[in-house]
């Protein structure tokens, strides 16, 4: 029977102390930009506000009609981006399909880009060497790996899923740390053969319970980045938690795992952004 | 006994026809920037000039003293970058250790950046969607894969080495094409176990004859990106060519494999850069 890695414990150990640096009475301000009223975005926005406000962060929501035109959106974004009272920017995604992110990607101030959507911070992930702000979820996975006491060098890591938010940045970061990384996707011929070789298995696919006990090597660490709603309306991950917990050394739950850590990573980025702009 | 994939054949089939688009009598100009007199850079510069000039490309070398100061180098680079008679820029690497590439990375005109050293083209590799110019060697490997008739979706590809020029871009590009990719490095615990699972094995380590017959699955395609000089002064790859050729379906030789294709990829980029700036 494996351990349950609770996001709250990871945050307590590695992150919350970083949110207590500001002693001058000024509240760092986070602009949360939302277009439209997608329930998952509203739910994420609420959880960000709920956790960040008690840490002393001033969260300001900017909400736009989902039919806003590109030019108006870009102009609104420019104002926020140039507003010196805003220290950091979180843009909720996905945007409505008619809107392009190109202008945001090219112009967002890299010091305010606390979730790594801009070109400067992306290019730093791609390159060797110093990084800017990492995507919060990708960094949350690294914090969990660190909390679990895993030395990345030489570890065999299998990443299932290759999206912009998790798969791409994490693959590059894990490789730079010296892991041997295999990335699987929907076309992978024998997922079980691949995933069951992993010392650390990271899953970010959006497919409910894709990963069961048979996909996991004995004593592996399993990190579930999936957030799905099942037919009973409950939040579930990509990993069949109870099934896998029997065999793995440790597993992150959903909810209460990666998502919780992600929000605290965001908080630390907001404080770092404030410090850098002071 | 496998096939030998000759770089010249790949270039003839896929690339050289792309270099005959210019019919208006103007020669596209490539600026080749070299700092110092490193033999491998001089040798690459010569081979570029030897192959590109007959295709109708005007190659202009800009050579700087290896002790040039940062500010002088950046100023010289700015002049080339802003010179409208220069359509494309190839910066030979590595630069002397005292010089930083930061200014070049941030400012190079992405339309002239035919070997993908700038931030804009790097960020496009990192992101999903349309790409700018790819690093020539990484694109050469993709051309060889295409010439060999390999459908990337679902293929198991093992990449040995994770440098900026080959490993990073190729890993992202192969994953975006739907391959299952494993990246190995010097810390990988059992390289043979990893590499012998590959349908396509790509090697870019700079270690002479790291890969032998025992590392290769029967009928795999093996692409050798290594260029090393052995103790007899001969160019050799990272793959023990004769040994592996017995077992693999096909192998690229060194010299005359990836390197040859790379130079023709560069030529097509120079023509594309010219067309885009016309």
Short mmCIF file of N, CA and C in Angstrom, two decimals, chain A residues 13-124:
data_model
loop_
_atom_site.label_atom_id
_atom_site.label_comp_id
_atom_site.label_asym_id
_atom_site.label_seq_id
_atom_site.Cartn_x
_atom_site.Cartn_y
_atom_site.Cartn_z
N UNK A 13 5.38 22.37 3.14
CA UNK A 13 6.80 22.10 3.27
C UNK A 13 7.65 22.99 2.38
N UNK A 14 7.19 23.20 1.14
CA UNK A 14 8.07 23.81 0.15
C UNK A 14 7.68 25.22 -0.28
N UNK A 15 6.44 25.60 -0.05
CA UNK A 15 5.98 26.79 -0.73
C UNK A 15 5.49 27.93 0.16
N UNK A 16 4.72 27.61 1.19
CA UNK A 16 4.02 28.68 1.89
C UNK A 16 4.99 29.67 2.54
N UNK A 17 6.16 29.15 2.98
CA UNK A 17 7.12 30.07 3.61
C UNK A 17 7.59 31.13 2.62
N UNK A 18 7.56 30.80 1.31
CA UNK A 18 7.97 31.78 0.30
C UNK A 18 6.97 32.91 0.13
N UNK A 19 5.81 32.76 0.70
CA UNK A 19 4.76 33.77 0.55
C UNK A 19 4.77 34.75 1.70
N UNK A 20 5.77 34.69 2.55
CA UNK A 20 5.78 35.58 3.71
C UNK A 20 6.96 36.52 3.69
N UNK A 21 7.37 36.85 2.47
CA UNK A 21 8.55 37.70 2.35
C UNK A 21 8.24 39.18 2.44
N UNK A 22 7.00 39.52 2.09
CA UNK A 22 6.70 40.93 1.98
C UNK A 22 6.40 41.50 3.37
N UNK A 23 7.20 42.46 3.77
CA UNK A 23 7.02 42.99 5.12
C UNK A 23 6.78 44.49 5.10
N UNK A 24 6.66 45.05 3.90
CA UNK A 24 6.53 46.50 3.82
C UNK A 24 5.08 46.96 3.73
N UNK A 25 4.16 46.05 3.91
CA UNK A 25 2.76 46.44 3.96
C UNK A 25 2.08 46.56 2.61
N UNK A 26 2.87 46.46 1.53
CA UNK A 26 2.27 46.55 0.21
C UNK A 26 1.78 45.17 -0.21
N UNK A 27 0.59 45.13 -0.80
CA UNK A 27 0.08 43.85 -1.29
C UNK A 27 0.44 43.68 -2.76
N UNK A 28 1.11 42.59 -3.10
CA UNK A 28 1.33 42.31 -4.52
C UNK A 28 -0.01 42.11 -5.20
N UNK A 29 -0.15 42.63 -6.40
CA UNK A 29 -1.43 42.52 -7.09
C UNK A 29 -1.35 41.54 -8.28
N UNK A 30 -2.31 40.64 -8.31
CA UNK A 30 -2.46 39.70 -9.41
C UNK A 30 -3.70 40.07 -10.23
N UNK A 31 -3.52 40.31 -11.52
CA UNK A 31 -4.66 40.51 -12.41
C UNK A 31 -5.08 39.15 -12.97
N UNK A 32 -6.35 38.80 -12.75
CA UNK A 32 -6.87 37.55 -13.30
C UNK A 32 -7.77 37.92 -14.48
N UNK A 33 -7.38 37.52 -15.66
CA UNK A 33 -8.12 37.91 -16.88
C UNK A 33 -8.95 36.72 -17.35
N UNK A 34 -10.25 36.98 -17.48
CA UNK A 34 -11.14 35.92 -17.97
C UNK A 34 -12.00 36.47 -19.09
N UNK A 35 -12.16 35.69 -20.16
CA UNK A 35 -13.06 36.06 -21.25
C UNK A 35 -14.19 35.03 -21.27
N UNK A 36 -15.42 35.50 -21.09
CA UNK A 36 -16.56 34.58 -21.07
C UNK A 36 -16.77 33.98 -19.69
N UNK A 37 -17.67 33.01 -19.62
CA UNK A 37 -18.07 32.46 -18.32
C UNK A 37 -17.97 30.94 -18.27
N UNK A 38 -16.88 30.43 -18.80
CA UNK A 38 -16.72 28.98 -18.79
C UNK A 38 -16.64 28.48 -17.34
N UNK A 39 -17.46 27.48 -16.98
CA UNK A 39 -17.51 27.04 -15.58
C UNK A 39 -16.15 26.64 -15.02
N UNK A 40 -15.31 25.96 -15.81
CA UNK A 40 -14.03 25.51 -15.26
C UNK A 40 -13.12 26.70 -14.99
N UNK A 41 -13.25 27.75 -15.80
CA UNK A 41 -12.42 28.94 -15.57
C UNK A 41 -12.91 29.69 -14.32
N UNK A 42 -14.22 29.78 -14.19
CA UNK A 42 -14.78 30.44 -13.00
C UNK A 42 -14.38 29.68 -11.75
N UNK A 43 -14.43 28.36 -11.84
CA UNK A 43 -14.09 27.55 -10.68
C UNK A 43 -12.61 27.72 -10.31
N UNK A 44 -11.72 27.78 -11.32
CA UNK A 44 -10.30 27.98 -11.05
C UNK A 44 -10.06 29.38 -10.47
N UNK A 45 -10.74 30.37 -11.04
CA UNK A 45 -10.61 31.75 -10.56
C UNK A 45 -11.00 31.83 -9.07
N UNK A 46 -12.11 31.21 -8.74
CA UNK A 46 -12.57 31.23 -7.34
C UNK A 46 -11.55 30.60 -6.41
N UNK A 47 -10.98 29.46 -6.84
CA UNK A 47 -10.05 28.77 -5.95
C UNK A 47 -8.76 29.58 -5.81
N UNK A 48 -8.36 30.27 -6.88
CA UNK A 48 -7.17 31.14 -6.79
C UNK A 48 -7.43 32.26 -5.77
N UNK A 49 -8.58 32.91 -5.89
CA UNK A 49 -8.89 34.02 -4.99
C UNK A 49 -8.98 33.53 -3.54
N UNK A 50 -9.63 32.39 -3.38
CA UNK A 50 -9.82 31.83 -2.04
C UNK A 50 -8.49 31.53 -1.35
N UNK A 51 -7.51 31.06 -2.12
CA UNK A 51 -6.23 30.70 -1.49
C UNK A 51 -5.24 31.86 -1.46
N UNK A 52 -5.30 32.77 -2.44
CA UNK A 52 -4.26 33.80 -2.52
C UNK A 52 -4.57 35.02 -1.65
N UNK A 53 -5.84 35.35 -1.51
CA UNK A 53 -6.18 36.53 -0.71
C UNK A 53 -5.71 36.39 0.75
N UNK A 54 -5.93 35.24 1.39
CA UNK A 54 -5.45 35.10 2.78
C UNK A 54 -3.93 35.17 2.91
N UNK A 55 -3.21 34.96 1.80
CA UNK A 55 -1.75 35.06 1.84
C UNK A 55 -1.29 36.51 1.69
N UNK A 56 -2.25 37.42 1.50
CA UNK A 56 -1.88 38.83 1.37
C UNK A 56 -1.73 39.30 -0.06
N UNK A 57 -2.35 38.58 -0.98
CA UNK A 57 -2.29 38.98 -2.39
C UNK A 57 -3.60 39.66 -2.77
N UNK A 58 -3.46 40.77 -3.49
CA UNK A 58 -4.61 41.52 -3.97
C UNK A 58 -5.00 40.96 -5.35
N UNK A 59 -6.08 40.19 -5.41
CA UNK A 59 -6.50 39.59 -6.69
C UNK A 59 -7.57 40.47 -7.33
N UNK A 60 -7.32 40.92 -8.54
CA UNK A 60 -8.29 41.76 -9.25
C UNK A 60 -8.72 41.02 -10.52
N UNK A 61 -10.04 40.79 -10.63
CA UNK A 61 -10.53 40.08 -11.82
C UNK A 61 -10.88 41.07 -12.93
N UNK A 62 -10.48 40.75 -14.13
CA UNK A 62 -10.87 41.50 -15.32
C UNK A 62 -11.66 40.53 -16.20
N UNK A 63 -12.96 40.80 -16.31
CA UNK A 63 -13.82 39.86 -17.04
C UNK A 63 -14.35 40.53 -18.30
N UNK A 64 -14.22 39.85 -19.43
CA UNK A 64 -14.66 40.39 -20.72
C UNK A 64 -15.73 39.50 -21.33
N UNK A 65 -16.58 40.15 -22.11
CA UNK A 65 -17.63 39.42 -22.82
C UNK A 65 -17.00 38.40 -23.76
N UNK A 66 -17.64 37.25 -23.88
CA UNK A 66 -16.99 36.21 -24.70
C UNK A 66 -17.01 36.53 -26.18
N UNK A 67 -17.74 37.55 -26.57
CA UNK A 67 -17.71 37.97 -27.98
C UNK A 67 -16.80 39.16 -28.23
N UNK A 68 -15.99 39.51 -27.24
CA UNK A 68 -15.11 40.67 -27.41
C UNK A 68 -14.25 40.50 -28.68
N UNK A 69 -14.07 41.62 -29.40
CA UNK A 69 -13.26 41.53 -30.63
C UNK A 69 -11.78 41.56 -30.30
N UNK A 70 -11.00 41.03 -31.25
CA UNK A 70 -9.56 40.90 -31.03
C UNK A 70 -8.91 42.22 -30.64
N UNK A 71 -9.23 43.28 -31.37
CA UNK A 71 -8.56 44.56 -31.14
C UNK A 71 -8.89 45.09 -29.74
N UNK A 72 -10.16 44.97 -29.36
CA UNK A 72 -10.56 45.44 -28.04
C UNK A 72 -9.89 44.62 -26.94
N UNK A 73 -9.78 43.32 -27.17
CA UNK A 73 -9.12 42.46 -26.18
C UNK A 73 -7.64 42.82 -26.05
N UNK A 74 -6.99 42.98 -27.19
CA UNK A 74 -5.56 43.32 -27.15
C UNK A 74 -5.33 44.66 -26.46
N UNK A 75 -6.21 45.62 -26.73
CA UNK A 75 -6.08 46.94 -26.10
C UNK A 75 -6.28 46.83 -24.58
N UNK A 76 -7.29 46.07 -24.19
CA UNK A 76 -7.52 45.87 -22.75
C UNK A 76 -6.32 45.20 -22.11
N UNK A 77 -5.78 44.22 -22.82
CA UNK A 77 -4.60 43.52 -22.28
C UNK A 77 -3.42 44.47 -22.12
N UNK A 78 -3.21 45.32 -23.13
CA UNK A 78 -2.09 46.28 -23.06
C UNK A 78 -2.19 47.16 -21.81
N UNK A 79 -3.42 47.60 -21.52
CA UNK A 79 -3.60 48.47 -20.35
C UNK A 79 -3.19 47.75 -19.06
N UNK A 80 -3.62 46.51 -18.93
CA UNK A 80 -3.26 45.74 -17.73
C UNK A 80 -1.75 45.51 -17.69
N UNK A 81 -1.22 45.15 -18.84
CA UNK A 81 0.21 44.82 -18.94
C UNK A 81 1.09 46.02 -18.58
N UNK A 82 0.62 47.23 -18.92
CA UNK A 82 1.41 48.43 -18.65
C UNK A 82 1.06 49.10 -17.32
N UNK A 83 0.08 48.59 -16.63
CA UNK A 83 -0.36 49.19 -15.36
C UNK A 83 0.65 48.83 -14.27
N UNK A 84 1.35 49.85 -13.75
CA UNK A 84 2.42 49.54 -12.79
C UNK A 84 1.89 49.06 -11.45
N UNK A 85 0.58 49.21 -11.21
CA UNK A 85 0.04 48.67 -9.95
C UNK A 85 -0.26 47.17 -10.06
N UNK A 86 -0.19 46.63 -11.27
CA UNK A 86 -0.38 45.18 -11.48
C UNK A 86 1.00 44.53 -11.55
N UNK A 87 1.27 43.60 -10.64
CA UNK A 87 2.59 42.97 -10.60
C UNK A 87 2.64 41.65 -11.34
N UNK A 88 1.46 41.07 -11.56
CA UNK A 88 1.47 39.75 -12.21
C UNK A 88 0.13 39.52 -12.89
N UNK A 89 0.18 38.66 -13.93
CA UNK A 89 -0.99 38.46 -14.78
C UNK A 89 -1.25 36.96 -14.94
N UNK A 90 -2.52 36.58 -14.67
CA UNK A 90 -2.94 35.21 -14.93
C UNK A 90 -4.07 35.27 -15.95
N UNK A 91 -3.84 34.70 -17.12
CA UNK A 91 -4.87 34.70 -18.16
C UNK A 91 -5.52 33.32 -18.16
N UNK A 92 -6.83 33.28 -17.89
CA UNK A 92 -7.50 31.99 -17.84
C UNK A 92 -7.73 31.47 -19.26
N UNK A 93 -7.52 30.19 -19.44
CA UNK A 93 -7.63 29.59 -20.76
C UNK A 93 -8.56 28.39 -20.70
N UNK A 94 -9.12 27.97 -21.80
CA UNK A 94 -8.87 28.48 -23.15
C UNK A 94 -9.64 29.76 -23.44
N UNK A 95 -9.08 30.60 -24.31
CA UNK A 95 -9.82 31.75 -24.81
C UNK A 95 -10.88 31.27 -25.80
N UNK A 96 -11.94 32.08 -26.01
CA UNK A 96 -12.88 31.75 -27.10
C UNK A 96 -12.11 31.58 -28.41
N UNK A 97 -12.64 30.72 -29.28
CA UNK A 97 -11.87 30.33 -30.48
C UNK A 97 -11.57 31.49 -31.42
N UNK A 98 -12.39 32.52 -31.42
CA UNK A 98 -12.14 33.62 -32.37
C UNK A 98 -10.98 34.51 -31.94
N UNK A 99 -10.53 34.35 -30.70
CA UNK A 99 -9.43 35.20 -30.22
C UNK A 99 -8.08 34.53 -30.37
N UNK A 100 -7.11 35.29 -30.86
CA UNK A 100 -5.74 34.80 -30.96
C UNK A 100 -4.94 35.28 -29.75
N UNK A 101 -4.01 34.43 -29.32
CA UNK A 101 -3.13 34.79 -28.19
C UNK A 101 -1.84 35.46 -28.67
N UNK A 102 -1.68 35.60 -29.98
CA UNK A 102 -0.39 36.06 -30.52
C UNK A 102 0.11 37.36 -29.88
N UNK A 103 -0.79 38.34 -29.78
CA UNK A 103 -0.35 39.63 -29.24
C UNK A 103 0.09 39.48 -27.77
N UNK A 104 -0.67 38.73 -27.00
CA UNK A 104 -0.32 38.50 -25.60
C UNK A 104 1.03 37.80 -25.49
N UNK A 105 1.21 36.75 -26.28
CA UNK A 105 2.46 35.97 -26.24
C UNK A 105 3.66 36.87 -26.54
N UNK A 106 3.48 37.74 -27.51
CA UNK A 106 4.62 38.57 -27.93
C UNK A 106 4.89 39.76 -27.00
N UNK A 107 3.86 40.22 -26.29
CA UNK A 107 4.05 41.48 -25.57
C UNK A 107 4.02 41.38 -24.04
N UNK A 108 3.55 40.29 -23.49
CA UNK A 108 3.40 40.26 -22.02
C UNK A 108 4.77 40.50 -21.37
N UNK A 109 4.77 41.36 -20.38
CA UNK A 109 5.97 41.66 -19.60
C UNK A 109 6.43 40.37 -18.92
N UNK A 110 7.65 39.95 -19.23
CA UNK A 110 8.09 38.64 -18.71
C UNK A 110 8.16 38.61 -17.18
N UNK A 111 8.32 39.79 -16.57
CA UNK A 111 8.36 39.85 -15.10
C UNK A 111 6.97 39.70 -14.48
N UNK A 112 5.93 39.94 -15.29
CA UNK A 112 4.54 39.77 -14.80
C UNK A 112 3.95 38.44 -15.25
N UNK A 113 4.67 37.73 -16.08
CA UNK A 113 4.13 36.53 -16.74
C UNK A 113 4.28 35.31 -15.83
N UNK A 114 3.49 35.29 -14.76
CA UNK A 114 3.68 34.30 -13.70
C UNK A 114 3.23 32.89 -14.05
N UNK A 115 2.58 32.72 -15.23
CA UNK A 115 2.22 31.34 -15.63
C UNK A 115 2.85 30.97 -16.98
N UNK A 116 3.87 31.75 -17.40
CA UNK A 116 4.67 31.38 -18.57
C UNK A 116 3.85 31.22 -19.85
N UNK A 117 3.13 32.28 -20.20
CA UNK A 117 2.43 32.22 -21.49
C UNK A 117 3.14 33.05 -22.56
N UNK A 118 4.12 33.84 -22.17
CA UNK A 118 4.79 34.72 -23.12
C UNK A 118 6.04 34.09 -23.73
N UNK A 119 6.45 34.70 -24.85
CA UNK A 119 7.55 34.16 -25.64
C UNK A 119 8.87 34.13 -24.88
N UNK A 120 9.13 35.17 -24.09
CA UNK A 120 10.42 35.25 -23.40
C UNK A 120 10.58 34.09 -22.42
N UNK A 121 9.56 33.85 -21.60
CA UNK A 121 9.67 32.77 -20.63
C UNK A 121 9.61 31.39 -21.28
N UNK A 122 8.84 31.28 -22.37
CA UNK A 122 8.83 30.01 -23.10
C UNK A 122 10.20 29.69 -23.68
N UNK A 123 10.82 30.71 -24.30
CA UNK A 123 12.13 30.47 -24.93
C UNK A 123 13.17 30.08 -23.88
N UNK A 124 13.01 30.58 -22.66
CA UNK A 124 13.96 30.21 -21.59
C UNK A 124 13.81 28.75 -21.18
#
